[in-house]
PDB file of C-alpha atoms in Angstrom:
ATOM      1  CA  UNK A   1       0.000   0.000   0.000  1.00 80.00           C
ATOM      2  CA  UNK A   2       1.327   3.648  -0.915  1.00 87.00           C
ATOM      3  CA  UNK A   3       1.221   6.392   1.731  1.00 92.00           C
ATOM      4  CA  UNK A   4       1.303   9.549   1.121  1.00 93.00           C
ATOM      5  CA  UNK A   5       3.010  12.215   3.674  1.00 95.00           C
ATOM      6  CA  UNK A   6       3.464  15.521   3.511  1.00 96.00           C
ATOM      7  CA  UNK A   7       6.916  16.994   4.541  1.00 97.00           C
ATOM      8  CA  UNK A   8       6.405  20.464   6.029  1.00 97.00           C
ATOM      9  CA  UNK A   9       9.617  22.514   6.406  1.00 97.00           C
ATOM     10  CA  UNK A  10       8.601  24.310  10.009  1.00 96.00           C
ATOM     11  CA  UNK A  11      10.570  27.786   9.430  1.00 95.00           C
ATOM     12  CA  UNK A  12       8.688  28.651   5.962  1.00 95.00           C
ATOM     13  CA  UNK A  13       5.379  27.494   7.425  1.00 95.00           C
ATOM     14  CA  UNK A  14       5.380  29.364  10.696  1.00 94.00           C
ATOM     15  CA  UNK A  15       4.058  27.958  13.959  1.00 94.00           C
ATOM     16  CA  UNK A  16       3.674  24.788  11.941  1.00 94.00           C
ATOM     17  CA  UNK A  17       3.784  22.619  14.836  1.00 93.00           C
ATOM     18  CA  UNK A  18       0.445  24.241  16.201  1.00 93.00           C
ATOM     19  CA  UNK A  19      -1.283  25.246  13.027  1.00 93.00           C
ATOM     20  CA  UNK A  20      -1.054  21.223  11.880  1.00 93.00           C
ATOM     21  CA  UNK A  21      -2.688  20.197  15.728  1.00 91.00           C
ATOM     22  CA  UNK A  22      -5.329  22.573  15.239  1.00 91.00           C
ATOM     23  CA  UNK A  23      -6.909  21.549  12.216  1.00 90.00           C
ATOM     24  CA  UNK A  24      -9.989  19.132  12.200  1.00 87.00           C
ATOM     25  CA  UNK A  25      -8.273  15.654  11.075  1.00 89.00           C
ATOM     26  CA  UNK A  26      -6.539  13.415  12.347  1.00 88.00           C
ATOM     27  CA  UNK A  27      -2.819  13.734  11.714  1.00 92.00           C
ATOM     28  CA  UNK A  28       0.476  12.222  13.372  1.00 93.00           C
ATOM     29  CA  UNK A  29       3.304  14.414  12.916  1.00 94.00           C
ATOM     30  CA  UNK A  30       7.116  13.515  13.394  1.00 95.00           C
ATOM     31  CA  UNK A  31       9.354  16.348  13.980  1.00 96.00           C
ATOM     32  CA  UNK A  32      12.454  15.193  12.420  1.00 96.00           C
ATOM     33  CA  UNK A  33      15.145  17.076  14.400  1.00 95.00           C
ATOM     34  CA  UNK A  34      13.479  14.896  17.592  1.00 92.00           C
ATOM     35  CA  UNK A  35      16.285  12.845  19.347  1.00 88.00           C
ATOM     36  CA  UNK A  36      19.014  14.766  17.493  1.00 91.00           C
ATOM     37  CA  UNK A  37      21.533  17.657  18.108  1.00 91.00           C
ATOM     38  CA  UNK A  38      18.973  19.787  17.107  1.00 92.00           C
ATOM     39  CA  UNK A  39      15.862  18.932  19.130  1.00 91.00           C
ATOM     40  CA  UNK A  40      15.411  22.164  20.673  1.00 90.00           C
ATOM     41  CA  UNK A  41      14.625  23.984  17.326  1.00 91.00           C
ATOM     42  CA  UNK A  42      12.605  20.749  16.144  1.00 90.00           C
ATOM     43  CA  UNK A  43       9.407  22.919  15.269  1.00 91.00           C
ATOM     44  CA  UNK A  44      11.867  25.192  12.654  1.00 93.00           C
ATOM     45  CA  UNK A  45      13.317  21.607  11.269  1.00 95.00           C
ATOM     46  CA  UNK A  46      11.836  19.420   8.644  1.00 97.00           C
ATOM     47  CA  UNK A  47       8.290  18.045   9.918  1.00 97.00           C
ATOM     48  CA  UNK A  48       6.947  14.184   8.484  1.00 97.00           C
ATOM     49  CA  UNK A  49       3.134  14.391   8.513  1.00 96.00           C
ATOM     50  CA  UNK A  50       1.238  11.614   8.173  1.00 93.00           C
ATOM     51  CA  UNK A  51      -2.492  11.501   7.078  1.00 87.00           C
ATOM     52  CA  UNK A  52      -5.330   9.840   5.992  1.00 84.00           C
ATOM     53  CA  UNK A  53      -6.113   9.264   1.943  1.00 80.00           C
ATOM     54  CA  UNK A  54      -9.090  11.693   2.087  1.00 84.00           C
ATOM     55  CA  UNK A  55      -6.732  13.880   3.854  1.00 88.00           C
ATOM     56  CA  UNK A  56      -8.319  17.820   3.442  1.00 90.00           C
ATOM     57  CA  UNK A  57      -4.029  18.883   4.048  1.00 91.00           C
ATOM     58  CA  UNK A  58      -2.879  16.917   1.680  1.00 88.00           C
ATOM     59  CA  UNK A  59      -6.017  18.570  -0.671  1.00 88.00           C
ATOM     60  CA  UNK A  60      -4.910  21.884   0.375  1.00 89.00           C
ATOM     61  CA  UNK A  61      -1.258  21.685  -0.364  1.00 89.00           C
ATOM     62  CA  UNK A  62      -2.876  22.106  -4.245  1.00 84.00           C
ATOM     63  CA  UNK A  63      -4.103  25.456  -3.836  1.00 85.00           C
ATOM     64  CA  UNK A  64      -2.865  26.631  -1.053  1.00 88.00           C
ATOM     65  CA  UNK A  65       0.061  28.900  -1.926  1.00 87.00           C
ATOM     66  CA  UNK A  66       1.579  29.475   1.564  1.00 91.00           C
ATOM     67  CA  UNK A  67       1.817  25.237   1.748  1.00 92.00           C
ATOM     68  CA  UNK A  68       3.181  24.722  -1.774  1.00 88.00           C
ATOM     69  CA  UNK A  69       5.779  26.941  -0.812  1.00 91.00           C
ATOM     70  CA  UNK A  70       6.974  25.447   2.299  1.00 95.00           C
ATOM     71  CA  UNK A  71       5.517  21.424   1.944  1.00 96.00           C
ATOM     72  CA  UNK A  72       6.406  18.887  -0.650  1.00 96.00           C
ATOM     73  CA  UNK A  73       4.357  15.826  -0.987  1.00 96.00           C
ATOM     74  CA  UNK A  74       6.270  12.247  -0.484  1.00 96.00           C
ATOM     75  CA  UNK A  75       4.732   8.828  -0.877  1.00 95.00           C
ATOM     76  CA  UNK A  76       6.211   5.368  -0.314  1.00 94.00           C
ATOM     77  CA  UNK A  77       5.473   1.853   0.247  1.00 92.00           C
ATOM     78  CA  UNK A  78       7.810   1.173   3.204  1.00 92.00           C
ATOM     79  CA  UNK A  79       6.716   1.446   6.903  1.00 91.00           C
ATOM     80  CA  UNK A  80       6.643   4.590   8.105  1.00 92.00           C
ATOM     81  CA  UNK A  81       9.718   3.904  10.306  1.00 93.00           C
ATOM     82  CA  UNK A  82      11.840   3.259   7.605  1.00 94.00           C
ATOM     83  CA  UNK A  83      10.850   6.816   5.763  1.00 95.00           C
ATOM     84  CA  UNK A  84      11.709   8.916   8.751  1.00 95.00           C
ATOM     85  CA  UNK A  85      14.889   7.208   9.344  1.00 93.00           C
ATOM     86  CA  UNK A  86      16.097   7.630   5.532  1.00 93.00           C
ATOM     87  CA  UNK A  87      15.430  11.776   5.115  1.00 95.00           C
ATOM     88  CA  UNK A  88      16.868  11.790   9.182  1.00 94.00           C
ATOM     89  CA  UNK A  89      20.154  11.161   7.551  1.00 92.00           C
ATOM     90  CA  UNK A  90      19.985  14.468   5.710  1.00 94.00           C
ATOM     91  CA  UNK A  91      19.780  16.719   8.312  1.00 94.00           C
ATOM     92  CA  UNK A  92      23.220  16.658   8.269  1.00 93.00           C
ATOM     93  CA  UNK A  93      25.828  16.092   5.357  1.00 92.00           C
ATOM     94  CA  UNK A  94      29.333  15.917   4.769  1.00 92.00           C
ATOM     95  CA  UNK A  95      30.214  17.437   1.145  1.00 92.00           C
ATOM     96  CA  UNK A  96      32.972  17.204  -0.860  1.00 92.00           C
ATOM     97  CA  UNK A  97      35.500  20.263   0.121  1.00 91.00           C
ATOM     98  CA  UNK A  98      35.240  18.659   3.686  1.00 91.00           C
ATOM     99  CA  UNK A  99      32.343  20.427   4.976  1.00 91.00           C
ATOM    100  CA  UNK A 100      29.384  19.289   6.689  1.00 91.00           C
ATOM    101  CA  UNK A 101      25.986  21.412   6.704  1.00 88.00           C
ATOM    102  CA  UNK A 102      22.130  20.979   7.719  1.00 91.00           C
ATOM    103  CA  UNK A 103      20.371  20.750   4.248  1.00 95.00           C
ATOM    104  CA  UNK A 104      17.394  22.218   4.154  1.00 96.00           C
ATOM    105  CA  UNK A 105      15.755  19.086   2.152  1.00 96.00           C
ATOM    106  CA  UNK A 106      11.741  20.054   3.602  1.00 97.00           C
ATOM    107  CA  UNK A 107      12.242  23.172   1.989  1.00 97.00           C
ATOM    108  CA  UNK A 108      10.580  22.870  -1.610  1.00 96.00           C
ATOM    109  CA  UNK A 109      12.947  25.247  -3.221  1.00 96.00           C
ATOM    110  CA  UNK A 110      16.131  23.513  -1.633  1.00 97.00           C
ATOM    111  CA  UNK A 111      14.798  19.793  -2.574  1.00 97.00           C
ATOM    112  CA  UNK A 112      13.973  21.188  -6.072  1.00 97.00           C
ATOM    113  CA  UNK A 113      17.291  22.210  -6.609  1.00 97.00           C
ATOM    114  CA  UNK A 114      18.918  19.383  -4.864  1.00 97.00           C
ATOM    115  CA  UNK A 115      17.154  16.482  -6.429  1.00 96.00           C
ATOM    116  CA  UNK A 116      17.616  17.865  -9.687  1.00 96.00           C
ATOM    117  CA  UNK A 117      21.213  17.502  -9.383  1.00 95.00           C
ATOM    118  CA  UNK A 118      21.823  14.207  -9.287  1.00 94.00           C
ATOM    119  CA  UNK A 119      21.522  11.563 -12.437  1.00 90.00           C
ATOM    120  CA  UNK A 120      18.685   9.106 -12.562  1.00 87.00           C
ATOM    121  CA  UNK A 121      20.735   5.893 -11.091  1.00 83.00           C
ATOM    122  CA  UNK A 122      22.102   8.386  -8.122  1.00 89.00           C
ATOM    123  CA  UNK A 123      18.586   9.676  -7.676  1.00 91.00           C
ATOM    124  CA  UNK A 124      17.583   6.266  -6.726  1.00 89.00           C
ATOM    125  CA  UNK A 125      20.157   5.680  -4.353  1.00 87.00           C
ATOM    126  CA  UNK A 126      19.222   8.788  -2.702  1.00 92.00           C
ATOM    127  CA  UNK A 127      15.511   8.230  -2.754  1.00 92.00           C
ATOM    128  CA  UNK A 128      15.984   4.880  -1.385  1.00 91.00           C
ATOM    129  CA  UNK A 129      12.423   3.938   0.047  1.00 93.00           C
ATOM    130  CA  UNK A 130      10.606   6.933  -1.144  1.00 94.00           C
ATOM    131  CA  UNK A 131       8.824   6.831  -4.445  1.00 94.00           C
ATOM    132  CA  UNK A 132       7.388   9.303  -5.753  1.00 95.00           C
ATOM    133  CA  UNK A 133       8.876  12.860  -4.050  1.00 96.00           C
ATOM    134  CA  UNK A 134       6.480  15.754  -5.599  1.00 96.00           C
ATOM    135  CA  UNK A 135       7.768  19.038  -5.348  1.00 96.00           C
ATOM    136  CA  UNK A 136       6.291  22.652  -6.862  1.00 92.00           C
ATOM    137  CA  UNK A 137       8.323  24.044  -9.763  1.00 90.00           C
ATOM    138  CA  UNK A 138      10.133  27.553  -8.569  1.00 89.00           C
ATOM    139  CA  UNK A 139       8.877  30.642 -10.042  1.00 81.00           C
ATOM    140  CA  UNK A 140      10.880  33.749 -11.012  1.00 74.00           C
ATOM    141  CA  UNK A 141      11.045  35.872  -8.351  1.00 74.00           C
ATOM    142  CA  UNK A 142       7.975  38.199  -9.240  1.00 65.00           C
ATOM    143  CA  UNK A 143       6.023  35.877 -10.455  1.00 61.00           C
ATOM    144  CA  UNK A 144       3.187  34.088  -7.833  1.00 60.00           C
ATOM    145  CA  UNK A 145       1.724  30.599  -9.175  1.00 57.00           C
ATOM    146  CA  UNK A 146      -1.414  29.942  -8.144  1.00 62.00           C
ATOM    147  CA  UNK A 147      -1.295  26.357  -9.899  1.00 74.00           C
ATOM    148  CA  UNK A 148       2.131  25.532  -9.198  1.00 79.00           C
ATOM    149  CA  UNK A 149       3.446  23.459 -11.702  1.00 87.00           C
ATOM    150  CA  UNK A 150       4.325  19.731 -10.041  1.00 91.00           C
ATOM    151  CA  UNK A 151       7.735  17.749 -10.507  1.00 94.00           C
ATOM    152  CA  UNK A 152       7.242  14.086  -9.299  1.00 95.00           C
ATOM    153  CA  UNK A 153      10.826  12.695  -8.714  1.00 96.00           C
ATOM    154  CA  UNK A 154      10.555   9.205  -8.594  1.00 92.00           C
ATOM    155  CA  UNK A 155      11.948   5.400  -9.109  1.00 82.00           C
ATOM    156  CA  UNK A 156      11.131   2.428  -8.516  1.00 64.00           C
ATOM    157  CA  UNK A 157      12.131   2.178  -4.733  1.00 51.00           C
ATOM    158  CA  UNK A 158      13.859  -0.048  -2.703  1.00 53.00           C
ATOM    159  CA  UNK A 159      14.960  -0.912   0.439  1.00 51.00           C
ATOM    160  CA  UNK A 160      17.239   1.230   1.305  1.00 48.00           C
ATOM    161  CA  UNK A 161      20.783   0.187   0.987  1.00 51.00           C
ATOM    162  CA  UNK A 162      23.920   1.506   3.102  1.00 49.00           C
ATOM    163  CA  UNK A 163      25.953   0.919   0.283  1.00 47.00           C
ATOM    164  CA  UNK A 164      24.871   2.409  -2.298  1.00 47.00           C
ATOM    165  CA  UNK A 165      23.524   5.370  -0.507  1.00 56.00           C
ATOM    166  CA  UNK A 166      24.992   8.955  -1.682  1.00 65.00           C
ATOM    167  CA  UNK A 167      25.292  11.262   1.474  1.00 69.00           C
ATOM    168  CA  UNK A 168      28.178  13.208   0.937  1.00 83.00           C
ATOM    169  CA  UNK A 169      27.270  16.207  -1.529  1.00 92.00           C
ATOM    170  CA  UNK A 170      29.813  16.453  -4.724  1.00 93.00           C
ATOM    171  CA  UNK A 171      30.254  19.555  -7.202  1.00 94.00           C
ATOM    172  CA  UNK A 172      27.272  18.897  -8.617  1.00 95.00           C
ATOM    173  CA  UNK A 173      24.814  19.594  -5.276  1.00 95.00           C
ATOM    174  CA  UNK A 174      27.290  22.258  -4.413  1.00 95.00           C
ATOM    175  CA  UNK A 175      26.232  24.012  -7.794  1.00 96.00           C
ATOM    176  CA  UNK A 176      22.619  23.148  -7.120  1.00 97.00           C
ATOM    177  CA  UNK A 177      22.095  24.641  -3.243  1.00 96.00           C
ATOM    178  CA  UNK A 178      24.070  27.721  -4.509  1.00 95.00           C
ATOM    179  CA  UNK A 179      21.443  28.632  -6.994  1.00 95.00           C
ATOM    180  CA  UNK A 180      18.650  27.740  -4.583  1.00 96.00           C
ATOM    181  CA  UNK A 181      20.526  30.324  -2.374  1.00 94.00           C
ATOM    182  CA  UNK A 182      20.812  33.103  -4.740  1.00 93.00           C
ATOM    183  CA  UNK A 183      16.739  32.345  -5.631  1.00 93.00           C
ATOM    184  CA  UNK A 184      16.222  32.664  -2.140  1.00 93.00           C
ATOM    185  CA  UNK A 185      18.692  35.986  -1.837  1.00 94.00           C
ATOM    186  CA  UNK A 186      16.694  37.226  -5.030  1.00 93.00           C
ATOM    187  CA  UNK A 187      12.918  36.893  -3.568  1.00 91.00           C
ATOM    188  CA  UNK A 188      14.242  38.340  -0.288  1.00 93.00           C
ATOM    189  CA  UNK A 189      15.304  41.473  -2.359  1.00 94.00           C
ATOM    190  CA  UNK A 190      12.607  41.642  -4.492  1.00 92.00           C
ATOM    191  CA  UNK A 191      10.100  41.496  -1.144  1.00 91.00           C
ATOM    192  CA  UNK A 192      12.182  44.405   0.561  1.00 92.00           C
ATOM    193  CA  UNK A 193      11.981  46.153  -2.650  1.00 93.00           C
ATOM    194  CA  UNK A 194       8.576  45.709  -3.041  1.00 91.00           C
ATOM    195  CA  UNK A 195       7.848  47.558   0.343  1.00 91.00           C
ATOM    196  CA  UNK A 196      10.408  50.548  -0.462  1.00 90.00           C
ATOM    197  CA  UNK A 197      10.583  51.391  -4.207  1.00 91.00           C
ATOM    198  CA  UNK A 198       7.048  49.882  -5.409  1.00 91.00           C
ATOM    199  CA  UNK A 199       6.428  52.637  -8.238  1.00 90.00           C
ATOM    200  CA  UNK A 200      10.147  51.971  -9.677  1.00 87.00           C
ATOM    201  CA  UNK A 201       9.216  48.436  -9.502  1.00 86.00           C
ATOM    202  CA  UNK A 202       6.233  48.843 -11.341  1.00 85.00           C
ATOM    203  CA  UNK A 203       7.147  50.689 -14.452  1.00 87.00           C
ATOM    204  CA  UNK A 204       9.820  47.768 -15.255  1.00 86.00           C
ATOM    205  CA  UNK A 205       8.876  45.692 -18.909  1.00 83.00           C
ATOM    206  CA  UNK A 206       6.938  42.864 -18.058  1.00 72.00           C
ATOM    207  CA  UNK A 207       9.494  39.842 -17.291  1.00 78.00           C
ATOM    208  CA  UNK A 208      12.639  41.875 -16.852  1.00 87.00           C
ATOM    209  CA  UNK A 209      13.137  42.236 -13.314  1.00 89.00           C
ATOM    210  CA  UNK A 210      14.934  38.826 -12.990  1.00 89.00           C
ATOM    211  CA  UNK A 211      16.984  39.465 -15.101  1.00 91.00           C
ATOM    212  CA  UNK A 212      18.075  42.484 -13.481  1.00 94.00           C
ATOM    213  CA  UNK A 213      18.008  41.303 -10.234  1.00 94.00           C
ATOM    214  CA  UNK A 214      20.428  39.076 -11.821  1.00 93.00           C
ATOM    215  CA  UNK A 215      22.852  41.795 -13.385  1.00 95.00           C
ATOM    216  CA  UNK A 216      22.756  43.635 -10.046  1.00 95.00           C
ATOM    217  CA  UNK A 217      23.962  41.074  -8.086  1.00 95.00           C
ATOM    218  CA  UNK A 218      26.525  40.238 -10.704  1.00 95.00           C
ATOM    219  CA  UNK A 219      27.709  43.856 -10.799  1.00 95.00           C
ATOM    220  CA  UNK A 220      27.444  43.973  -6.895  1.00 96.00           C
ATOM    221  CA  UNK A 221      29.836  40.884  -6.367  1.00 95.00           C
ATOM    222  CA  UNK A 222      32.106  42.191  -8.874  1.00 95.00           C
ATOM    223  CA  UNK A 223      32.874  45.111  -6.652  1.00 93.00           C
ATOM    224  CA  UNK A 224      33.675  42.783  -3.964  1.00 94.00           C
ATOM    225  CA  UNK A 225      30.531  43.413  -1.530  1.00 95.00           C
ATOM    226  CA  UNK A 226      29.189  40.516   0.185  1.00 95.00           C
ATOM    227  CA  UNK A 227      26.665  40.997   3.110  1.00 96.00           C
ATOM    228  CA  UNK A 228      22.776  40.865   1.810  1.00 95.00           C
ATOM    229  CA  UNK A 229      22.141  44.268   3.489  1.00 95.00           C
ATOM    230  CA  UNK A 230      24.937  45.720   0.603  1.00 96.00           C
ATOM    231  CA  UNK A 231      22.915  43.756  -1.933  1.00 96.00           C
ATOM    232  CA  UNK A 232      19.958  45.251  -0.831  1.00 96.00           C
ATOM    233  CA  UNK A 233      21.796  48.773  -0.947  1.00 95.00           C
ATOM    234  CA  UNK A 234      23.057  48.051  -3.927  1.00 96.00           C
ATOM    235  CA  UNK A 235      19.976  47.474  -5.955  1.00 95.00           C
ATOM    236  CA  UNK A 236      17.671  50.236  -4.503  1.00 95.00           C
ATOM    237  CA  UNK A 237      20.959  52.633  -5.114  1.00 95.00           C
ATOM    238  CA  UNK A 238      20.556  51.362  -8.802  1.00 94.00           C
ATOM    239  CA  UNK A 239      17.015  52.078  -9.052  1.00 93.00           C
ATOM    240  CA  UNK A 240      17.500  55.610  -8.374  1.00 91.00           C
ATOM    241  CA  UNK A 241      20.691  56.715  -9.501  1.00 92.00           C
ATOM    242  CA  UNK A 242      20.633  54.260 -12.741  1.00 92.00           C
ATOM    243  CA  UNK A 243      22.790  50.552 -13.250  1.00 93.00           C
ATOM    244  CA  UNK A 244      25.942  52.124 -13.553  1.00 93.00           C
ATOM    245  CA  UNK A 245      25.988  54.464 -10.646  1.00 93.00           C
ATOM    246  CA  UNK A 246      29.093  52.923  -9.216  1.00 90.00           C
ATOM    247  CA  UNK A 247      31.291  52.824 -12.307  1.00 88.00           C
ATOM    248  CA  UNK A 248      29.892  56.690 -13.783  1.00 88.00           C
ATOM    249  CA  UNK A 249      33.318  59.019 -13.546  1.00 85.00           C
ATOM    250  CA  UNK A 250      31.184  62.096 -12.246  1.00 84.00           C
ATOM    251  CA  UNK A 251      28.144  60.340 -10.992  1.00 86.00           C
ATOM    252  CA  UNK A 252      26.859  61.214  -7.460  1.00 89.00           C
ATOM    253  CA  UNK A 253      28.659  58.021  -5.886  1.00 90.00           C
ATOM    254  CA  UNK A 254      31.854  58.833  -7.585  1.00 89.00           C
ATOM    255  CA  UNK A 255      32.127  62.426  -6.437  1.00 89.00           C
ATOM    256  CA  UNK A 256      30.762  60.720  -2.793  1.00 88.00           C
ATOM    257  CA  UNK A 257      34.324  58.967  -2.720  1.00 85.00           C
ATOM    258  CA  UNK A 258      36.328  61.704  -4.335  1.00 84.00           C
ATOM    259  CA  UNK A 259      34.903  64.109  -1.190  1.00 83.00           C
ATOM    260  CA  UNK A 260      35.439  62.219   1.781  1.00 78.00           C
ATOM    261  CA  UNK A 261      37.472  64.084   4.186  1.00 67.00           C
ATOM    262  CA  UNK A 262      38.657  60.849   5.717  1.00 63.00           C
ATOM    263  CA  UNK A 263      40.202  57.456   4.573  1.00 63.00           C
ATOM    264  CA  UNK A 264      37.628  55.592   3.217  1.00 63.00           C
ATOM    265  CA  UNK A 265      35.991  52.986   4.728  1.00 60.00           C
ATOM    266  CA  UNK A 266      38.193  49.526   4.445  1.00 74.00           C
ATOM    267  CA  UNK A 267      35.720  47.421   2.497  1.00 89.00           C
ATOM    268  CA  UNK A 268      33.582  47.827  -0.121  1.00 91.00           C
ATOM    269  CA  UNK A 269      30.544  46.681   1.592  1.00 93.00           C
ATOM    270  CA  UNK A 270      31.249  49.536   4.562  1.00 91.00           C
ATOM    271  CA  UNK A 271      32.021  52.374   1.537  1.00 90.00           C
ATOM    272  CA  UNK A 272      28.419  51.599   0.036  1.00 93.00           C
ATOM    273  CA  UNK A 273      26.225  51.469   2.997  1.00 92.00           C
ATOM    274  CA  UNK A 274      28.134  54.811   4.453  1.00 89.00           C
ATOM    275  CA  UNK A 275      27.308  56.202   0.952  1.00 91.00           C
ATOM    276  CA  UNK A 276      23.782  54.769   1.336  1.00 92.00           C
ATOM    277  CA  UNK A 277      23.165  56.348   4.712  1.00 90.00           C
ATOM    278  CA  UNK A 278      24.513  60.131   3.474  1.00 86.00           C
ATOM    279  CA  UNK A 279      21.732  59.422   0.490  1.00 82.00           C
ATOM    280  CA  UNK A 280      18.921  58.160   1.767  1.00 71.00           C
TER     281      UNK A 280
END
């Protein structure tokens, strides 16, 4: 028999652990940082949630935009022991360089990204007793689905096998959770955007704002800044003063540097945000 769960990631659905006990069904839910190094901050972790076939949350996760964003659906003929064991040994992964980090695989962005990268016989091997794994298609960042578009990752599962298991991340996921970071950094910007330059926002061509979300950041890292809040700077400084405000030989930023009547600041992230703060 195939169950179906839904895998909630508890800090993009917030208060998850209470929201899911309130509603009128029956559900069992299995906090997957429980028993770890991380139990304390179990209701932020990845949650498993089990429910019935009629389940109304597992209806929900279809329209619902704040659940396709932070739930992926999983299903899987092995007992439900043997599910919650498996993704446990993703909370945390040794990668390639040496590292080890907590991957985010509840998130739906994350496990879009991540799943994506590996080849169909790897996939399998990392699947292991899951089946089907059903995960909503990201967006750009300006764009909100209200039909998300569905991936099913799937094989035909297994028991899981310690040998051919792939838990150390190579190159390849590397690659992958970077650009589900800088999709992440992007809709962050583009939110904070939203709320401060709305009108400038607004009278960009239809389609083009990832793209320059993309340029800015590109022109931003070139320069050597690195903090979000400088990213942040750095776009709503190019907004107003135009894309090449840094580079412009007698633009505003330019004459900024020329005029200070003290060293500038060490880094490039401090010079822009002391620039920003004389500006704004």
């Amino acid at each position: 028999m195939i169950c179906r769960y839904l895998l909630v990631d508890g800090a993009r659905y917030p208060n998850a652990l209470a929201r899911l006990y309130n509603r009128h069904e029956a559900l069992e839910v299995e906090p997957l940082y429980f028993d770890t190094p991380w139990h304390a901050a179990a209701d932020l972790g990845p949650l498993l949630v089990s429910a019935d076939a009629d389940s109304a949350l597992l209806r929900d996760i279809e329209s619902d935009a704040e659940l396709h964003a932070s739930a992926t659906v999983i299903c899987s003929q092995a007992p439900g022991a043997a599910v919650v064991s498996h993704l446990r040994g993703f909370n945390r992964v040794a990668d390639v360089t040496g590292g080890e980090t907590l991957l985010r695989y509840a998130d739906p962005l994350v496990a879009w990204f991540w799943l994506s990268s590996y080849s169909a016989e790897a996939l399998g091997a990392v699947m292991g007793p899951i089946s089907e794994w059903h995960i909503a298609e990201p967006s750009a960042v300006s764009v909100q689905q209200e039909s998300p578009r569905w991936r099913v990752f799937s094989h035909a599962a297994k028991p899981a096998d310690p040998q051919l298991r792939i838990s150390i991340l190579g190159r390849a996921q590397l690659s992958a959770l970077e650009q589900a970071g800088q999709l992440q950094l992007k809709g962050r910007l583009y939110r904070w955007l939203q709320q401060h330059r709305p009108a400038v926002l607004s009278s960009m061509p239809e389609g083009a704002l990832d793209d320059w979300l993309n340029a800015r950041l590109a022109d931003a890292s070139a320069c050597g800044l690195t903090t979000e809040r400088s990213f942040a700077v750095w776009c709503d400084v190019s907004l107003c003063e135009g894309n090449d405000f840094a580079a412009a030989p007698q633009g505003s930023y330019q004459r900024w540097l020329a005029e200070q009547q003290v060293p500038p600041a060490q880094t490039p992230d401090q010079q822009i945000q002391h620039y920003y703060r004389s500006v704004v």
